[in-house]
PDB file of C-alpha atoms in Angstrom:
ATOM      1  CA  GLU A 196     -48.254  25.295  41.107  1.00  0.00           C
ATOM      2  CA  ASN A 197     -47.642  21.874  39.582  1.00  0.00           C
ATOM      3  CA  THR A 198     -50.396  19.423  39.213  1.00  0.00           C
ATOM      4  CA  LYS A 199     -50.550  16.669  41.875  1.00  0.00           C
ATOM      5  CA  ASP A 200     -50.704  13.775  39.546  1.00  0.00           C
ATOM      6  CA  TRP A 201     -47.786  12.318  37.743  1.00  0.00           C
ATOM      7  CA  LYS A 202     -48.083  11.112  34.147  1.00  0.00           C
ATOM      8  CA  GLU A 203     -46.117   8.036  33.339  1.00  0.00           C
ATOM      9  CA  ILE A 204     -44.020   7.078  30.340  1.00  0.00           C
ATOM     10  CA  GLU A 205     -42.446   3.689  30.016  1.00  0.00           C
ATOM     11  CA  PHE A 206     -38.744   3.669  29.212  1.00  0.00           C
ATOM     12  CA  ASN A 207     -36.134   0.736  28.543  1.00  0.00           C
ATOM     13  CA  TYR A 208     -32.563   1.816  28.865  1.00  0.00           C
ATOM     14  CA  PRO A 209     -30.579   0.456  26.072  1.00  0.00           C
ATOM     15  CA  LYS A 210     -26.743   0.388  26.492  1.00  0.00           C
ATOM     16  CA  ASN A 211     -26.391   2.690  23.458  1.00  0.00           C
ATOM     17  CA  ILE A 212     -23.218   4.562  22.907  1.00  0.00           C
ATOM     18  CA  PHE A 213     -25.038   7.258  20.916  1.00  0.00           C
ATOM     19  CA  TRP A 214     -27.471   8.221  23.784  1.00  0.00           C
ATOM     20  CA  LYS A 215     -26.268  11.076  25.774  1.00  0.00           C
ATOM     21  CA  LYS A 216     -28.551  10.450  28.739  1.00  0.00           C
ATOM     22  CA  GLU A 217     -29.896  14.097  28.509  1.00  0.00           C
ATOM     23  CA  PHE A 218     -33.382  15.337  28.954  1.00  0.00           C
ATOM     24  CA  VAL A 219     -34.312  18.738  27.318  1.00  0.00           C
ATOM     25  CA  ASN A 220     -37.487  20.818  28.094  1.00  0.00           C
ATOM     26  CA  ALA A 221     -37.353  22.563  24.737  1.00  0.00           C
ATOM     27  CA  GLU A 222     -38.175  26.414  24.307  1.00  0.00           C
ATOM     28  CA  GLY A 223     -41.821  27.025  24.045  1.00  0.00           C
ATOM     29  CA  SER A 224     -42.757  24.625  26.890  1.00  0.00           C
ATOM     30  CA  THR A 225     -45.251  26.002  29.246  1.00  0.00           C
ATOM     31  CA  SER A 226     -43.027  25.896  32.309  1.00  0.00           C
ATOM     32  CA  GLU A 227     -40.479  24.096  34.470  1.00  0.00           C
ATOM     33  CA  ILE A 228     -41.396  20.311  34.467  1.00  0.00           C
ATOM     34  CA  GLU A 229     -40.626  17.776  37.306  1.00  0.00           C
ATOM     35  CA  ILE A 230     -39.329  14.475  36.271  1.00  0.00           C
ATOM     36  CA  ARG A 231     -38.673  11.363  38.374  1.00  0.00           C
ATOM     37  CA  ILE A 232     -37.426   7.992  37.177  1.00  0.00           C
ATOM     38  CA  LEU A 233     -38.527   4.703  38.924  1.00  0.00           C
ATOM     39  CA  ASP A 234     -37.372   1.171  38.349  1.00  0.00           C
ATOM     40  CA  LYS A 235     -40.510  -0.268  36.846  1.00  0.00           C
ATOM     41  CA  GLN A 236     -40.262  -3.628  38.888  1.00  0.00           C
ATOM     42  CA  THR A 237     -39.374  -2.512  42.236  1.00  0.00           C
ATOM     43  CA  LYS A 238     -41.061   1.046  42.017  1.00  0.00           C
ATOM     44  CA  ASN A 239     -37.929   2.562  43.723  1.00  0.00           C
ATOM     45  CA  ILE A 240     -37.165   6.200  42.834  1.00  0.00           C
ATOM     46  CA  ILE A 241     -33.821   6.385  41.015  1.00  0.00           C
ATOM     47  CA  GLN A 242     -33.648  10.078  40.407  1.00  0.00           C
ATOM     48  CA  THR A 243     -35.852  13.204  40.673  1.00  0.00           C
ATOM     49  CA  PHE A 244     -35.164  16.545  39.083  1.00  0.00           C
ATOM     50  CA  SER A 245     -36.733  19.575  37.488  1.00  0.00           C
ATOM     51  CA  ILE A 246     -35.952  21.274  34.081  1.00  0.00           C
ATOM     52  CA  GLU A 247     -36.735  24.844  33.083  1.00  0.00           C
ATOM     53  CA  PRO A 248     -37.840  25.420  29.427  1.00  0.00           C
ATOM     54  CA  GLY A 249     -34.866  25.841  27.072  1.00  0.00           C
ATOM     55  CA  LYS A 250     -32.742  23.799  29.782  1.00  0.00           C
ATOM     56  CA  VAL A 251     -30.918  20.350  29.624  1.00  0.00           C
ATOM     57  CA  TYR A 252     -30.420  17.929  32.423  1.00  0.00           C
ATOM     58  CA  LYS A 253     -27.764  15.398  32.227  1.00  0.00           C
ATOM     59  CA  LEU A 254     -28.449  12.197  33.993  1.00  0.00           C
ATOM     60  CA  ASP A 255     -25.675  10.553  36.123  1.00  0.00           C
ATOM     61  CA  SER A 256     -24.486   7.767  34.017  1.00  0.00           C
ATOM     62  CA  ASN A 257     -24.166   5.372  36.964  1.00  0.00           C
ATOM     63  CA  SER A 258     -27.890   5.619  37.955  1.00  0.00           C
ATOM     64  CA  LEU A 259     -29.427   3.620  35.287  1.00  0.00           C
ATOM     65  CA  LYS A 260     -28.622  -0.076  34.541  1.00  0.00           C
ATOM     66  CA  SER A 261     -28.608  -1.336  31.018  1.00  0.00           C
ATOM     67  CA  ASN A 262     -31.520  -3.460  29.690  1.00  0.00           C
ATOM     68  CA  THR A 263     -33.833  -2.453  32.633  1.00  0.00           C
ATOM     69  CA  ASP A 264     -37.239  -1.151  32.347  1.00  0.00           C
ATOM     70  CA  TYR A 265     -38.061   2.161  33.934  1.00  0.00           C
ATOM     71  CA  LEU A 266     -41.127   4.545  34.400  1.00  0.00           C
ATOM     72  CA  ILE A 267     -40.513   8.088  33.830  1.00  0.00           C
ATOM     73  CA  GLU A 268     -43.021  10.241  35.587  1.00  0.00           C
ATOM     74  CA  LEU A 269     -43.702  13.954  34.662  1.00  0.00           C
ATOM     75  CA  ARG A 270     -45.734  16.595  36.262  1.00  0.00           C
ATOM     76  CA  GLY A 271     -45.907  20.442  35.789  1.00  0.00           C
ATOM     77  CA  LYS A 272     -48.513  23.310  35.397  1.00  0.00           C
ATOM     78  CA  ASP A 273     -51.488  22.519  32.888  1.00  0.00           C
ATOM     79  CA  GLY A 274     -50.031  23.303  29.449  1.00  0.00           C
ATOM     80  CA  MET A 275     -47.840  22.100  26.605  1.00  0.00           C
ATOM     81  CA  TYR A 276     -44.331  20.611  26.979  1.00  0.00           C
ATOM     82  CA  PHE A 277     -41.793  19.741  24.388  1.00  0.00           C
ATOM     83  CA  LEU A 278     -39.377  17.192  26.018  1.00  0.00           C
ATOM     84  CA  LYS A 279     -36.403  15.379  24.098  1.00  0.00           C
ATOM     85  CA  PHE A 280     -34.520  12.490  25.458  1.00  0.00           C
ATOM     86  CA  ILE A 281     -31.083  12.563  23.736  1.00  0.00           C
TER      87      ILE A 281
END
């Protein structure tokens, strides 16, 4: 069962042609991780999804606005996670 508390990461979405808008939960992570993206100013939830170890999640390119600050919240079982944003 996942922990109840979300852990926050601040994130600014730059309009960068090299960013694929992919989240990777790398092999070796403890388990599936839940991720939700919120607009930092309004606290509105933009997107919520889960990623299993060794899997990739591709964001909808229309869901994020360039030059906007976001909070990325994470939660999962106690353990170690290896996440990449590519």
